[in-house]
Coordinates of C-alpha atoms in Angstrom, one line a residue:
M159 CA -17.6 -1.6 18.8
A160 CA -23.0 -2.8 16.8
S161 CA -24.8 -5.4 14.6
T162 CA -22.9 -4.0 14.7
S163 CA -19.5 -3.6 15.2
I164 CA -16.5 -5.7 16.0
T165 CA -15.9 -3.1 18.4
F166 CA -18.6 -2.9 20.4
S167 CA -21.3 -4.4 18.4
P168 CA -24.8 -5.1 19.5
L169 CA -25.7 -8.4 20.6
Q170 CA -28.7 -10.1 19.4
L171 CA -31.5 -12.1 20.3
R172 CA -32.8 -15.5 20.7
S173 CA -32.1 -17.9 23.4
T174 CA -32.5 -20.9 21.2
R175 CA -29.7 -23.4 21.1
H176 CA -28.7 -24.4 17.6
G177 CA -27.8 -27.8 16.6
Q178 CA -25.5 -26.0 14.5
G179 CA -4.2 13.2 7.6
H180 CA -2.2 15.8 7.0
G181 CA 0.6 17.8 8.6
A182 CA 4.3 16.9 8.6
P183 CA 5.7 14.6 11.3
Q184 CA 7.6 16.1 14.1
R185 CA 11.3 15.5 14.7
K186 CA 12.2 12.9 17.2
A187 CA 11.9 14.3 20.7
A188 CA 13.6 13.1 23.8
A189 CA 11.7 12.3 26.9
V190 CA 11.6 15.2 29.4
R191 CA 10.4 15.9 32.9
L192 CA 6.9 15.0 34.2
P193 CA 4.2 17.2 32.8
A194 CA 2.6 19.9 34.8
A195 CA -0.7 18.5 33.5
A196 CA 0.0 15.2 35.1
R197 CA 0.6 16.9 38.4
L198 CA -2.8 18.6 38.3
R199 CA -4.7 15.5 37.0
R200 CA -6.9 13.4 39.2
V201 CA -9.2 10.7 38.1
A202 CA -12.9 11.2 38.6
A203 CA -14.5 8.2 40.4
S204 CA -17.7 8.8 38.6
V205 CA -19.0 9.5 35.1
S206 CA -22.5 10.1 36.4
E207 CA -22.7 13.6 34.9
R208 CA -23.8 11.8 31.7
P209 CA -24.4 8.1 31.5
A210 CA -22.2 6.1 29.2
V211 CA -25.2 4.3 27.8
P212 CA -28.7 5.5 27.1
P213 CA -31.6 4.1 29.0
P214 CA -33.1 1.1 27.4
V215 CA -35.9 2.1 25.1
V216 CA -38.3 -0.3 23.4
A217 CA -38.9 1.0 19.9
S218 CA -41.5 -0.7 17.8
P219 CA -40.6 -0.2 14.2
P220 CA -43.3 1.5 12.2
A221 CA -45.5 -0.8 10.0
P222 CA -43.8 -1.1 6.6
G223 CA -45.6 0.5 3.7
P224 CA -44.9 0.6 0.0
D225 CA -41.8 2.5 -0.9
P226 CA -42.7 6.0 -2.3
K227 CA -42.3 6.4 -6.0
P228 CA -38.6 7.2 -6.7
K229 CA -37.7 10.7 -7.7
L230 CA -34.7 9.5 -9.6
P231 CA -34.7 7.4 -12.8
L232 CA -35.0 3.6 -12.3
R233 CA -32.0 1.8 -13.5
K234 CA -31.3 -1.9 -13.7
I235 CA -28.6 -2.9 -11.1
P236 CA -25.4 -3.5 -13.2
G237 CA -23.1 -6.4 -12.7
D238 CA -23.5 -10.1 -12.7
Y239 CA -22.5 -13.1 -10.6
G240 CA -20.9 -15.3 -13.3
L241 CA -21.1 -19.0 -13.5
P242 CA -21.8 -21.1 -10.4
L243 CA -18.6 -21.7 -8.5
V244 CA -16.5 -20.0 -11.2
G245 CA -17.9 -16.5 -10.6
P246 CA -17.6 -16.6 -6.8
F247 CA -14.1 -18.1 -7.0
K248 CA -12.9 -15.4 -9.4
D249 CA -14.4 -12.6 -7.3
R250 CA -12.7 -14.1 -4.2
Q251 CA -9.3 -14.1 -5.8
D252 CA -9.8 -10.5 -6.9
Y253 CA -11.0 -9.5 -3.5
F254 CA -8.2 -11.0 -1.5
Y255 CA -5.2 -11.2 -3.9
N256 CA -5.4 -9.8 -7.4
Q257 CA -6.8 -6.4 -6.5
G258 CA -7.3 -6.2 -2.7
R259 CA -10.5 -5.1 -1.0
D260 CA -10.7 -1.4 -1.8
E261 CA -9.6 -1.8 -5.4
F262 CA -12.1 -4.6 -5.8
F263 CA -14.9 -2.2 -5.0
K264 CA -13.5 0.9 -6.7
S265 CA -12.7 -0.9 -10.0
R266 CA -16.3 -2.0 -10.4
V267 CA -17.7 1.4 -9.6
Q268 CA -15.6 2.6 -12.6
K269 CA -16.6 -0.3 -14.7
Y270 CA -20.3 0.0 -14.2
G271 CA -20.5 3.8 -13.7
S272 CA -22.5 3.1 -10.5
T273 CA -22.1 2.9 -6.8
V274 CA -24.7 0.2 -6.7
Y275 CA -24.0 -3.1 -8.4
R276 CA -24.0 -6.9 -8.1
A277 CA -21.0 -9.0 -7.1
N278 CA -20.0 -12.1 -5.2
L279 CA -18.4 -11.6 -1.8
P280 CA -16.1 -13.9 0.1
P281 CA -15.8 -16.5 1.3
G282 CA -18.0 -18.2 -1.2
P283 CA -17.6 -21.9 -1.9
F284 CA -17.7 -24.0 0.2
I285 CA -18.2 -22.0 3.3
S286 CA -21.1 -19.7 2.3
Q287 CA -24.0 -21.1 0.4
N288 CA -24.9 -17.9 -1.4
P289 CA -22.2 -15.2 -1.9
R290 CA -24.4 -13.1 -4.2
V291 CA -25.0 -9.5 -2.9
V292 CA -26.2 -6.1 -4.1
V293 CA -23.3 -3.7 -3.2
L294 CA -23.9 -0.2 -1.8
L295 CA -21.0 2.2 -1.9
D296 CA -22.4 5.7 -1.3
G297 CA -23.6 7.6 1.6
K298 CA -27.2 8.0 0.3
S299 CA -28.0 4.3 -0.3
F300 CA -26.0 2.9 2.6
P301 CA -28.5 3.8 5.5
V302 CA -31.1 1.3 4.2
L303 CA -29.0 -1.3 6.0
F304 CA -30.1 0.3 9.3
D305 CA -33.8 0.2 8.6
V306 CA -35.1 -3.0 10.3
T307 CA -38.5 -2.5 8.6
K308 CA -36.8 -3.1 5.3
V309 CA -33.9 -5.5 6.0
E310 CA -33.5 -8.5 8.2
K311 CA -30.3 -9.0 10.2
R312 CA -30.7 -12.6 11.2
D313 CA -27.3 -14.5 11.1
L314 CA -25.7 -11.7 9.0
F315 CA -23.2 -10.2 11.5
T316 CA -20.2 -11.7 9.6
G317 CA -21.8 -11.5 6.2
T318 CA -22.6 -14.3 3.7
F319 CA -21.7 -17.0 6.2
M320 CA -22.2 -17.6 9.9
P321 CA -19.6 -19.1 12.1
S322 CA -20.5 -22.3 13.9
T323 CA -22.4 -21.8 17.1
D324 CA -19.9 -24.3 18.6
L325 CA -17.7 -21.3 19.0
T326 CA -20.3 -19.6 21.2
G327 CA -21.4 -22.4 23.5
G328 CA -24.1 -23.6 21.1
Y329 CA -26.0 -20.3 21.2
R330 CA -26.7 -17.7 18.6
V331 CA -25.5 -14.7 20.4
L332 CA -27.0 -11.2 20.2
S333 CA -24.9 -10.0 17.2
Y334 CA -26.6 -12.7 15.1
L335 CA -30.2 -12.0 16.1
D336 CA -32.7 -9.9 14.3
P337 CA -34.8 -7.5 16.4
S338 CA -37.9 -9.4 15.5
E339 CA -36.7 -12.4 17.5
P340 CA -38.0 -12.6 21.1
A341 CA -34.6 -12.9 22.8
H342 CA -33.0 -9.9 21.1
A343 CA -34.7 -7.3 23.4
K344 CA -33.8 -9.3 26.5
L345 CA -30.2 -9.7 25.6
K346 CA -29.7 -6.1 24.5
K347 CA -31.4 -4.9 27.7
L348 CA -28.9 -7.0 29.7
M349 CA -26.0 -5.2 27.9
F350 CA -27.6 -1.9 28.8
F351 CA -27.8 -3.0 32.4
L352 CA -24.1 -4.0 32.4
L353 CA -23.0 -0.7 31.0
K354 CA -25.2 1.4 33.3
S355 CA -24.4 -0.5 36.5
R356 CA -20.6 -0.2 35.9
R357 CA -20.5 3.3 34.5
D358 CA -18.8 4.9 37.6
H359 CA -15.8 2.5 37.2
V360 CA -15.0 3.3 33.5
I361 CA -12.8 6.4 33.9
P362 CA -10.7 5.1 36.9
A363 CA -10.2 1.7 35.3
F364 CA -9.2 3.2 32.0
H365 CA -6.6 5.5 33.7
A366 CA -5.1 2.5 35.6
S367 CA -4.9 0.2 32.6
F368 CA -3.6 2.7 30.1
T369 CA -1.1 4.2 32.5
E370 CA 0.4 0.6 32.5
L371 CA 0.4 0.8 28.6
F372 CA 2.3 4.1 28.5
E373 CA 4.8 2.8 31.1
T374 CA 5.4 -0.3 28.9
L375 CA 5.8 1.9 25.8
E376 CA 8.3 4.2 27.5
A377 CA 10.3 1.2 28.8
D378 CA 10.4 -0.3 25.3
L379 CA 11.5 3.0 23.7
A380 CA 14.2 3.4 26.3
A381 CA 15.5 -0.1 25.7
K382 CA 15.0 -0.5 21.9
G383 CA 14.5 2.9 20.4
K384 CA 11.0 2.0 19.3
A385 CA 7.9 0.4 20.8
G386 CA 5.1 -1.6 19.1
F387 CA 1.7 -0.3 20.1
S388 CA -0.5 -3.3 19.3
D389 CA 0.5 -5.9 22.0
P390 CA 0.5 -3.5 24.9
N391 CA -2.8 -2.0 23.7
D392 CA -4.4 -5.4 23.5
Q393 CA -3.3 -6.2 27.1
A394 CA -4.4 -2.8 28.4
A395 CA -7.8 -3.0 26.6
F396 CA -8.5 -6.5 28.0
N397 CA -7.5 -5.4 31.5
F398 CA -9.6 -2.3 31.3
L399 CA -12.7 -4.1 30.2
A400 CA -12.3 -6.7 33.0
R401 CA -11.7 -4.1 35.6
S402 CA -14.4 -1.6 34.5
L403 CA -17.2 -4.0 33.6
Y404 CA -16.6 -6.9 36.0
G405 CA -14.4 -5.4 38.8
V406 CA -11.7 -8.1 38.3
N407 CA -8.0 -7.8 37.4
P408 CA -7.3 -10.7 35.1
A409 CA -3.7 -11.0 36.4
D410 CA -5.1 -12.0 39.8
T411 CA -7.1 -14.9 38.3
K412 CA -6.3 -18.2 36.6
L413 CA -6.6 -16.5 33.3
G414 CA -3.5 -14.3 34.0
L415 CA -2.2 -12.4 31.1
D416 CA -3.5 -14.9 28.5
G417 CA -6.8 -13.2 27.7
P418 CA -5.8 -11.2 24.5
K419 CA -4.0 -14.2 23.0
L420 CA -6.9 -16.6 23.6
V421 CA -9.4 -14.0 22.2
G422 CA -7.3 -13.5 19.1
K423 CA -7.1 -17.2 18.3
W424 CA -10.9 -17.6 18.9
V425 CA -11.7 -14.6 16.7
V426 CA -9.7 -16.0 13.8
F427 CA -11.8 -19.2 13.9
Q428 CA -14.9 -17.0 13.4
I429 CA -13.8 -14.5 10.8
G430 CA -10.8 -16.1 9.2
P431 CA -12.8 -16.8 6.1
I432 CA -12.9 -13.0 5.4
L433 CA -9.4 -12.2 6.4
V434 CA -6.0 -12.2 4.7
L435 CA -3.6 -13.8 7.3
G436 CA -0.4 -13.6 5.3
L437 CA 0.0 -17.3 4.7
P438 CA 1.1 -18.6 1.3
K439 CA -1.7 -17.8 -1.1
L440 CA -2.6 -21.4 -2.1
V441 CA -2.5 -22.6 1.5
E442 CA -4.5 -19.7 2.9
D443 CA -7.2 -19.9 0.2
L444 CA -7.6 -23.6 0.6
V445 CA -7.4 -23.9 4.4
I446 CA -8.9 -20.6 5.5
H447 CA -11.2 -19.4 2.7
T448 CA -12.6 -22.7 1.4
F449 CA -13.3 -24.9 4.5
R450 CA -14.1 -24.0 8.1
L451 CA -11.5 -24.5 10.7
P452 CA -12.9 -27.0 13.3
A453 CA -14.1 -25.3 16.5
S454 CA -12.7 -28.2 18.5
L455 CA -9.2 -26.7 18.1
V456 CA -10.1 -23.7 20.3
K457 CA -12.5 -25.5 22.7
E458 CA -10.1 -25.4 25.6
D459 CA -9.1 -21.8 25.0
Y460 CA -12.8 -20.8 24.9
K461 CA -13.4 -22.8 28.1
R462 CA -10.8 -20.7 29.9
L463 CA -12.4 -17.5 28.8
Y464 CA -15.9 -18.8 29.7
D465 CA -14.8 -19.8 33.2
F466 CA -13.2 -16.3 33.7
F467 CA -16.4 -14.5 32.7
H468 CA -18.7 -16.9 34.6
S469 CA -16.7 -16.4 37.9
S470 CA -16.5 -12.6 37.4
S471 CA -20.1 -11.8 36.3
G472 CA -22.2 -12.8 39.3
P473 CA -24.4 -9.7 39.6
V474 CA -25.0 -9.5 35.9
L475 CA -25.9 -13.2 35.7
D476 CA -28.3 -12.7 38.6
E477 CA -29.9 -9.9 36.6
A478 CA -30.1 -12.1 33.6
E479 CA -32.0 -14.8 35.6
R480 CA -34.5 -12.1 36.7
M481 CA -35.0 -11.2 33.1
G482 CA -35.6 -14.9 32.1
I483 CA -32.2 -15.6 30.5
S484 CA -30.3 -18.6 31.7
R485 CA -27.0 -17.9 33.4
E486 CA -25.2 -20.0 30.7
E487 CA -26.7 -18.1 27.8
A488 CA -26.0 -14.8 29.5
C489 CA -22.4 -15.7 30.1
H490 CA -21.8 -16.7 26.5
N491 CA -23.3 -13.4 25.4
L492 CA -21.2 -11.4 27.9
L493 CA -18.1 -13.1 26.7
F494 CA -18.9 -12.3 23.1
A495 CA -19.9 -8.7 23.7
T496 CA -16.8 -8.1 25.8
C497 CA -14.2 -10.0 23.7
F498 CA -15.5 -9.9 20.2
N499 CA -17.3 -6.6 20.1
S500 CA -15.6 -4.4 22.7
F501 CA -12.1 -5.8 22.9
G502 CA -12.1 -6.4 19.1
G503 CA -13.2 -2.8 18.6
M504 CA -10.4 -1.4 20.8
K505 CA -7.9 -3.8 19.2
I506 CA -8.7 -2.5 15.7
F507 CA -9.8 1.1 16.3
F508 CA -7.2 2.4 18.8
P509 CA -4.2 1.7 16.5
N510 CA -6.2 3.3 13.6
M511 CA -6.8 6.4 15.7
I512 CA -3.2 6.7 16.8
K513 CA -2.2 6.3 13.1
W514 CA -4.3 9.3 12.0
I515 CA -3.5 11.5 15.0
G516 CA 0.2 10.6 14.7
R517 CA 0.3 11.4 11.0
A518 CA -1.5 14.8 11.5
G519 CA 1.7 16.1 13.2
G520 CA 2.8 18.5 15.9
K521 CA 0.3 21.4 15.4
L522 CA -2.7 19.1 16.0
H523 CA -0.8 17.5 18.9
T524 CA -0.2 20.9 20.5
D525 CA -3.8 22.0 20.0
L526 CA -5.2 18.8 21.5
A527 CA -2.8 19.0 24.5
R528 CA -3.8 22.6 25.2
E529 CA -7.5 22.0 24.9
I530 CA -7.4 18.8 27.0
R531 CA -5.2 20.1 29.8
S532 CA -7.2 23.4 30.0
A533 CA -10.5 21.5 30.4
V534 CA -9.1 19.1 33.0
R535 CA -7.6 22.0 34.9
D536 CA -11.0 23.8 34.9
A537 CA -12.6 20.7 36.3
G538 CA -10.3 20.8 39.3
G539 CA -7.8 18.4 37.8
K540 CA -10.3 15.7 37.2
V541 CA -11.1 13.8 34.1
T542 CA -14.9 13.7 33.9
M543 CA -17.6 13.4 31.3
A544 CA -18.4 17.1 31.8
A545 CA -14.8 18.1 31.2
M546 CA -14.6 16.0 28.0
E547 CA -17.7 17.7 26.7
R548 CA -15.7 21.0 26.8
M549 CA -13.1 19.5 24.4
P550 CA -14.6 20.1 20.9
L551 CA -11.4 19.4 18.9
M552 CA -10.8 16.2 20.8
K553 CA -14.3 15.0 20.3
S554 CA -14.2 15.9 16.6
A555 CA -10.9 14.1 16.1
V556 CA -12.4 10.9 17.5
Y557 CA -15.5 11.2 15.2
E558 CA -13.2 11.9 12.2
A559 CA -11.2 8.7 13.0
L560 CA -14.4 6.8 13.2
R561 CA -15.5 8.3 9.9
I562 CA -12.4 7.6 7.9
D563 CA -11.5 4.2 9.4
P564 CA -14.6 2.6 10.9
P565 CA -13.7 -0.5 13.0
V566 CA -16.4 -2.6 11.4
P567 CA -16.3 -1.7 7.7
Q568 CA -19.0 -4.1 6.4
Q569 CA -22.8 -4.3 7.0
Y570 CA -25.3 -6.8 5.6
G571 CA -29.1 -7.1 5.5
K572 CA -31.6 -9.3 3.6
A573 CA -34.5 -7.5 1.9
K574 CA -37.7 -8.2 3.8
R575 CA -39.8 -7.1 0.8
D576 CA -39.3 -5.6 -2.7
L577 CA -37.4 -2.3 -2.2
V578 CA -36.4 0.7 -4.2
I579 CA -33.0 2.0 -3.1
E580 CA -31.7 5.4 -4.2
S581 CA -28.1 6.4 -4.8
H582 CA -27.2 10.0 -5.6
D583 CA -27.9 9.4 -9.3
A584 CA -30.4 6.6 -9.8
A585 CA -33.0 4.3 -8.2
Y586 CA -32.6 0.5 -8.1
E587 CA -35.1 -2.3 -7.5
V588 CA -34.1 -4.9 -5.0
K589 CA -36.2 -8.0 -4.7
E590 CA -37.4 -9.7 -1.5
G591 CA -34.8 -12.1 -0.1
E592 CA -31.8 -10.5 -1.9
M593 CA -28.7 -9.9 0.2
I594 CA -27.7 -6.2 0.5
F595 CA -24.1 -5.3 1.4
G596 CA -22.6 -2.0 2.3
Y597 CA -18.9 -1.2 2.5
Q598 CA -18.8 1.6 5.0
P599 CA -15.4 3.3 4.3
F600 CA -16.7 4.3 0.8
A601 CA -20.0 5.5 2.2
T602 CA -18.4 7.6 4.9
K603 CA -15.8 9.0 2.4
D604 CA -18.5 9.9 -0.1
P605 CA -17.2 13.1 -1.8
R606 CA -20.8 14.3 -2.4
I607 CA -21.3 14.5 1.4
F608 CA -17.8 15.3 2.8
E609 CA -15.3 17.8 1.4
R610 CA -11.7 16.5 1.3
A611 CA -13.4 13.1 2.0
E612 CA -10.1 11.1 1.8
E613 CA -8.3 13.4 4.2
F614 CA -8.2 13.2 8.0
V615 CA -9.5 16.6 9.0
A616 CA -9.4 16.7 12.8
D617 CA -11.8 19.7 13.3
R618 CA -14.3 18.5 10.7
F619 CA -17.1 18.1 13.3
V620 CA -16.5 21.3 15.3
G621 CA -19.2 23.9 15.3
E622 CA -22.8 23.8 14.2
D623 CA -22.1 22.9 10.6
G624 CA -19.6 20.2 11.6
E625 CA -22.0 18.7 14.1
A626 CA -24.7 18.5 11.4
L627 CA -22.4 16.1 9.5
L628 CA -22.5 13.6 12.3
R629 CA -25.6 12.0 10.9
H630 CA -23.2 10.6 8.2
V631 CA -20.9 9.0 10.7
L632 CA -22.1 5.4 10.6
W633 CA -19.6 3.2 12.5
S634 CA -22.1 1.9 15.1
N635 CA -24.5 0.3 12.6
G636 CA -26.5 3.5 12.7
P637 CA -26.1 7.3 12.4
E638 CA -24.0 9.0 15.2
T639 CA -27.0 11.2 15.8
E640 CA -29.2 8.3 16.8
S641 CA -29.1 6.0 19.8
P642 CA -29.3 2.2 20.3
T643 CA -32.7 0.9 21.4
L644 CA -34.1 -2.6 22.0
G645 CA -35.8 -2.5 18.6
N646 CA -32.8 -1.6 16.4
K647 CA -29.4 -3.1 15.6
Q648 CA -27.3 -0.1 16.6
C649 CA -24.4 -1.0 18.8
A650 CA -25.5 -1.4 22.4
G651 CA -22.1 0.0 23.5
K652 CA -22.1 3.0 21.0
D653 CA -21.7 5.6 23.7
F654 CA -19.2 3.4 25.6
V655 CA -17.0 3.2 22.5
V656 CA -17.0 6.9 22.0
L657 CA -16.2 7.4 25.6
V658 CA -13.2 5.1 25.7
S659 CA -11.9 6.5 22.4
R660 CA -12.0 10.0 23.9
L661 CA -10.3 8.8 27.1
L662 CA -7.4 7.4 25.0
L663 CA -6.7 10.9 23.6
V664 CA -7.2 12.6 26.9
E665 CA -4.8 10.2 28.7
L666 CA -2.3 10.5 25.8
F667 CA -2.2 14.3 25.7
L668 CA -2.2 14.8 29.5
R669 CA 1.0 12.8 29.5
Y670 CA 2.7 13.7 26.2
D671 CA 3.2 16.8 24.1
S672 CA 3.6 14.9 20.9
F673 CA 4.7 11.5 19.4
E674 CA 6.0 10.0 16.2
I675 CA 5.0 6.7 14.6
E676 CA 5.7 4.2 11.9
V677 CA 2.8 2.4 10.3
G678 CA 2.6 -1.1 8.9
T679 CA -0.2 -3.6 8.2
S680 CA -1.8 -6.4 10.1
A681 CA -4.6 -9.0 9.4
L682 CA -7.1 -6.8 11.2
G683 CA -6.0 -3.4 10.2
V684 CA -2.8 -1.4 10.9
S685 CA 0.3 -2.0 12.9
V686 CA 1.7 1.0 14.7
T687 CA 5.2 1.4 16.1
L688 CA 6.0 4.5 18.2
T689 CA 9.4 6.0 17.6
S690 CA 9.2 8.9 20.1
L691 CA 7.1 10.1 23.0
K692 CA 7.7 13.7 24.2
R693 CA 6.6 14.1 27.8
A694 CA 4.4 17.0 28.6
T695 CA 6.2 20.4 29.1
F696 CA 3.3 22.7 29.8

């Protein structure tokens, strides 16, 4: 999730240790006989037709020059930060409780008549020293956050604060490194090596792990009449990542089935200051948003995860040593990339995608099932990369889910020099050292770029005109039309994330004709409950 994403974010540099939808829902359908599609389906043992990760490329950013004279009128950035302590505290209350995140941003767009303005962002006092940001909320201004000649990404992965390095073995891991730092290229290259060396294991491991998920959901439906998606998805995602990237089944190790629970607790200690956990407001604001939770409380949990990855990553750690990275630093980075970026991305994005596909209704389900089964049948019953390239509706549906509900909604950068940033309507001067913040769901639902921007349109990216819009899909800390390199902050696992998201829909519609859901909320996104699964009938 890139600087990148909780999903599969990039990892960043420096080996230095710190001291510090639409469509009506279908009627409930009873389970029926095994699908014909399931009988024809075999898992491809290789995805070598098209690598899941691009070859590592060292890209030297062009030398920065002065910004061209803006074509739009210069306008002073509206908004203010208020009094010290008081302004940040008030904005924090509005952001979390009085308005909520989306209304916080939307109300200020209306107030200032601008998609670019100044505000304080959480957590503020006393966790972040400087909560002041320039907010970007449109698809034209947002991409400046990807330009590493203009913005610095050092220690900005989680925003206006950085979690203690005690949570990552004392190291600043890749996601917190700027491409200008010497270790960034080494660590990102290591991630490329991991993905490339294990690419032939991705499709078989996904099939095995998510078959277990579907069997669990079917059993729960039979016993209770409904089945929660989140917990089985977490277990399947963790098992898949361990099997595909490291060749290990967690259940056969000392870690057992505890991985998702340990990761979830560890992640809260890192990003709790920017989450609403559902505790009583006064308790949550004081304990979670005002002071840091001590890393010592998850030390033993993290040690169990570290030991699992250290014992499972021998070949990758050997490669790290050849690249001049210590085994210890490499292991902490592998843990973070797998658990925070990749697992975190699947934990957040998979329920979101199921939500949108589920709400779209039976016609889309039927169209997806027909396209997917036909392409797999034409491939001799195998799920392959080549077969998935012949599924334009499926591919578009994945991109549309990434557009409308990106797994990492926020990006940050610090201006390296005085800049002029243009929205659709005006140009704004940003001074060197100022923090720039972009809220991606507004940028990727910009009505001046996308028609019916607030709707889930599954076939939006089908055809030549649809594919041209992919440059505005930004979930990976870069445009979908570009690729991660050693010199940028785009998610190292960008293509891996797209692949596994496609595989979820392929596995789902090879097995089922349709499904129905109920949707709730959770601290990290949505909570999905399945109320029916109709086994494949054609």
